[in-house]
N, CA, C and O of each residue as an XYZ file, in Angstrom:
308
protein
N     152.459    407.014    320.266
C     153.449    405.974    320.109
C     152.739    404.631    320.142
O     151.854    404.402    320.966
N     153.129    403.769    319.260
C     152.539    402.441    319.170
C     153.492    401.432    319.780
O     154.629    401.300    319.327
N     153.049    400.728    320.789
C     153.874    399.703    321.422
C     153.506    398.367    320.803
O     152.361    397.921    320.880
N     154.500    397.736    320.187
C     154.278    396.470    319.506
C     155.104    395.393    320.196
O     156.290    395.579    320.467
N     154.472    394.286    320.468
C     155.160    393.146    321.059
C     156.205    392.615    320.080
O     156.019    392.714    318.867
N     157.282    392.064    320.583
C     158.341    391.537    319.714
C     157.843    390.426    318.801
O     158.342    390.270    317.686
N     156.885    389.668    319.253
C     156.400    388.531    318.483
C     155.380    388.910    317.420
O     155.153    388.141    316.486
N     154.766    390.068    317.540
C     153.739    390.445    316.570
C     154.347    391.288    315.452
O     155.357    391.970    315.630
N     153.707    391.217    314.317
C     154.149    391.988    313.155
C     153.307    393.255    313.070
O     152.083    393.180    313.186
N     153.920    394.402    312.874
C     153.142    395.648    312.793
C     152.077    395.627    311.698
O     151.046    396.286    311.833
N     152.306    394.887    310.625
C     151.333    394.821    309.532
C     150.092    394.027    309.912
O     149.109    394.044    309.171
N     150.109    393.342    311.031
C     148.946    392.580    311.487
C     148.166    393.315    312.571
O     147.284    392.726    313.196
N     148.470    394.579    312.806
C     147.778    395.329    313.849
C     146.492    395.942    313.312
O     146.330    396.122    312.105
N     145.600    396.251    314.206
C     144.318    396.845    313.840
C     144.525    398.224    313.194
O     143.812    398.577    312.254
N     145.479    398.991    313.683
C     145.719    400.321    313.116
C     146.191    400.235    311.667
O     145.726    400.998    310.820
N     147.083    399.339    311.382
C     147.592    399.184    310.021
C     146.482    398.713    309.083
O     146.308    399.259    307.993
N     145.743    397.711    309.505
C     144.652    397.185    308.681
C     143.580    398.251    308.490
O     142.999    398.350    307.409
N     143.310    399.043    309.512
C     142.329    400.131    309.393
C     142.753    401.149    308.344
O     141.917    401.657    307.597
N     144.025    401.445    308.284
C     144.519    402.397    307.282
C     144.315    401.851    305.870
O     143.917    402.589    304.969
N     144.583    400.570    305.679
C     144.384    399.956    304.368
C     142.905    399.977    303.995
O     142.550    400.333    302.872
N     142.049    399.598    304.932
C     140.613    399.563    304.659
C     140.069    400.954    304.368
O     139.233    401.123    303.480
N     140.535    401.937    305.103
C     140.089    403.308    304.874
C     140.449    403.754    303.458
O     139.655    404.421    302.793
N     141.622    403.393    303.006
C     142.049    403.731    301.644
C     141.172    403.028    300.607
O     140.794    403.635    299.605
N     140.851    401.773    300.835
C     140.019    401.021    299.891
C     138.599    401.583    299.817
O     138.013    401.661    298.737
N     138.056    401.970    300.955
C     136.683    402.475    300.999
C     136.590    403.861    300.365
O     135.554    404.220    299.805
N     137.677    404.648    300.452
C     137.668    405.972    299.826
C     137.500    405.873    298.323
O     136.833    406.710    297.715
N     138.102    404.853    297.714
C     138.038    404.750    296.256
C     136.634    404.395    295.767
O     136.187    404.908    294.741
N     135.941    403.522    296.492
C     134.553    403.206    296.130
C     133.904    402.422    297.258
O     134.583    401.661    297.947
N     132.589    402.593    297.462
C     131.891    401.812    298.475
C     131.879    400.335    298.097
O     131.677    399.987    296.933
N     132.093    399.475    299.075
C     132.163    398.033    298.835
C     131.373    397.295    299.893
O     131.191    397.794    301.004
N     130.900    396.098    299.549
C     130.319    395.250    300.579
C     131.466    394.536    301.306
O     132.612    394.574    300.858
N     131.152    393.898    302.412
C     132.187    393.318    303.268
C     132.976    392.232    302.537
O     134.200    392.187    302.655
N     132.316    391.369    301.797
C     133.010    390.282    301.107
C     133.978    390.812    300.057
O     135.104    390.325    299.953
N     133.556    391.795    299.284
C     134.425    392.382    298.268
C     135.573    393.142    298.915
O     136.710    393.082    298.446
N     135.273    393.855    299.990
C     136.312    394.586    300.709
C     137.362    393.620    301.241
O     138.559    393.897    301.160
N     136.924    392.495    301.782
C     137.871    391.514    302.318
C     138.733    390.913    301.203
O     139.935    390.725    301.393
N     138.150    390.615    300.064
C     138.946    390.044    298.973
C     139.961    391.054    298.440
O     141.091    390.679    298.125
N     139.577    392.329    298.333
C     140.525    393.357    297.907
C     141.617    393.560    298.953
O     142.779    393.777    298.610
N     141.244    393.489    300.215
C     142.225    393.601    301.300
C     143.234    392.459    301.222
O     144.432    392.684    301.388
N     142.769    391.251    300.973
C     143.675    390.100    300.883
C     144.636    390.236    299.706
O     145.777    389.781    299.783
N     144.183    390.857    298.618
C     145.062    391.064    297.471
C     146.159    392.075    297.782
O     147.299    391.909    297.348
N     145.822    393.119    298.530
C     146.792    394.160    298.867
C     147.721    393.777    300.005
O     148.906    394.111    299.983
N     147.192    393.083    300.995
C     147.932    392.802    302.215
C     148.708    391.496    302.065
O     148.123    390.415    302.011
N     150.016    391.612    302.000
C     150.850    390.415    301.845
C     151.179    389.768    303.180
O     151.712    388.659    303.204
N     150.879    390.426    304.286
C     151.216    389.862    305.598
C     150.221    388.803    306.058
O     150.484    388.081    307.019
N     149.069    388.706    305.371
C     148.050    387.712    305.706
C     147.531    387.875    307.141
O     147.539    386.929    307.928
N     147.089    389.068    307.457
C     146.484    389.324    308.764
C     145.228    388.470    308.915
O     144.515    388.254    307.935
N     144.945    387.982    310.115
C     143.761    387.133    310.323
C     142.450    387.881    310.068
O     142.393    389.109    310.120
N     141.405    387.108    309.792
C     140.079    387.673    309.523
C     139.561    388.454    310.727
O     138.859    389.452    310.561
N     139.896    388.014    311.926
C     139.443    388.729    313.124
C     140.051    390.127    313.182
O     139.399    391.065    313.640
N     141.284    390.273    312.728
C     141.902    391.601    312.681
C     141.182    392.481    311.677
O     140.999    393.674    311.917
N     140.773    391.906    310.556
C     139.996    392.633    309.553
C     138.683    393.137    310.165
O     138.322    394.303    309.997
N     137.980    392.263    310.867
C     136.708    392.657    311.493
C     136.922    393.687    312.591
O     136.137    394.626    312.721
N     137.976    393.521    313.380
C     138.272    394.496    314.429
C     138.619    395.859    313.830
O     138.272    396.893    314.400
N     139.291    395.865    312.703
C     139.621    397.125    312.033
C     138.355    397.812    311.521
O     138.229    399.033    311.613
N     137.420    397.030    310.983
C     136.137    397.617    310.551
C     135.387    398.205    311.744
O     134.833    399.301    311.655
N     135.369    397.485    312.847
C     134.714    397.989    314.063
C     135.387    399.262    314.552
O     134.719    400.209    314.967
N     136.707    399.278    314.499
C     137.479    400.453    314.918
C     137.112    401.671    314.064
O     136.886    402.756    314.599
N     137.054    401.497    312.757
C     136.684    402.599    311.866
C     135.247    403.061    312.106
O     134.949    404.253    312.025
N     134.366    402.117    312.400
C     132.972    402.454    312.682
C     132.864    403.253    313.986
O     132.124    404.235    314.055
N     133.585    402.840    314.995
C     133.547    403.540    316.279
C     134.123    404.952    316.169
O     133.717    405.848    316.910
N     135.057    405.149    315.258
C     135.630    406.473    315.042
C     134.797    407.329    314.081
O     135.176    408.452    313.749
N     133.661    406.786    313.642
C     132.780    407.456    312.677
C     133.490    407.744    311.355
O     133.259    408.784    310.738
N     134.342    406.835    310.927
C     135.043    406.975    309.649
C     134.307    406.255    308.526
O     134.512    406.561    307.351
N     133.434    405.281    308.890
C     132.675    404.542    307.889
C     131.212    404.480    308.284
O     130.851    404.625    309.452
N     130.383    404.260    307.275
C     128.933    404.133    307.468
C     128.471    402.899    306.712
O     128.915    402.652    305.591
N     127.596    402.135    307.309
C     127.001    400.991    306.631
C     125.701    401.452    305.981
O     124.767    401.871    306.664
N     125.655    401.370    304.668
C     124.477    401.818    303.927
C     123.372    400.788    303.947
O     123.585    399.636    304.325
N     122.188    401.211    303.536
C     121.038    400.309    303.483
C     121.216    399.208    302.450
O     120.584    398.156    302.539
N     122.084    399.454    301.464
C     122.350    398.465    300.431
C     123.406    397.434    300.849
O     123.761    396.555    300.064
N     123.904    397.542    302.079
C     124.879    396.593    302.591
C     126.321    396.961    302.279
O     127.239    396.214    302.618
N     126.527    398.103    301.637
C     127.874    398.529    301.309
C     128.402    399.455    302.396
O     127.643    400.099    303.121
N     129.718    399.500    302.484
C     130.392    400.349    303.467
C     130.861    401.606    302.753
O     131.565    401.539    301.746
N     130.458    402.762    303.294
C     130.797    404.054    302.711
C     131.705    404.819    303.651
O     131.707    404.601    304.862
N     132.469    405.713    303.072
C     133.279    406.628    303.876
C     132.346    407.672    304.496
O     131.475    408.208    303.811
N     132.524    407.961    305.779
C     131.702    408.972    306.444
C     132.120    410.351    305.963
O     133.296    410.599    305.698
N     131.174    411.218    305.855
C     131.444    412.586    305.367
C     131.639    413.538    306.500
O     131.874    414.725    306.275
């Protein structure tokens, strides 16, 4: 169960942003700048950049993404 404060929007949570990022990374590996620009195009709620970075960290800690030597983010196998 996800407990959300009345003042916060669910679309601005780390879990929601992580789901969007995971979907974007599955389609093709991207560098952080390109991933952020694609995220901004998809996400109409305008989540802050810190939430974007926290979502990337969250996915990394869960071993869902890998940072390649070329600087791109790949889906973990």
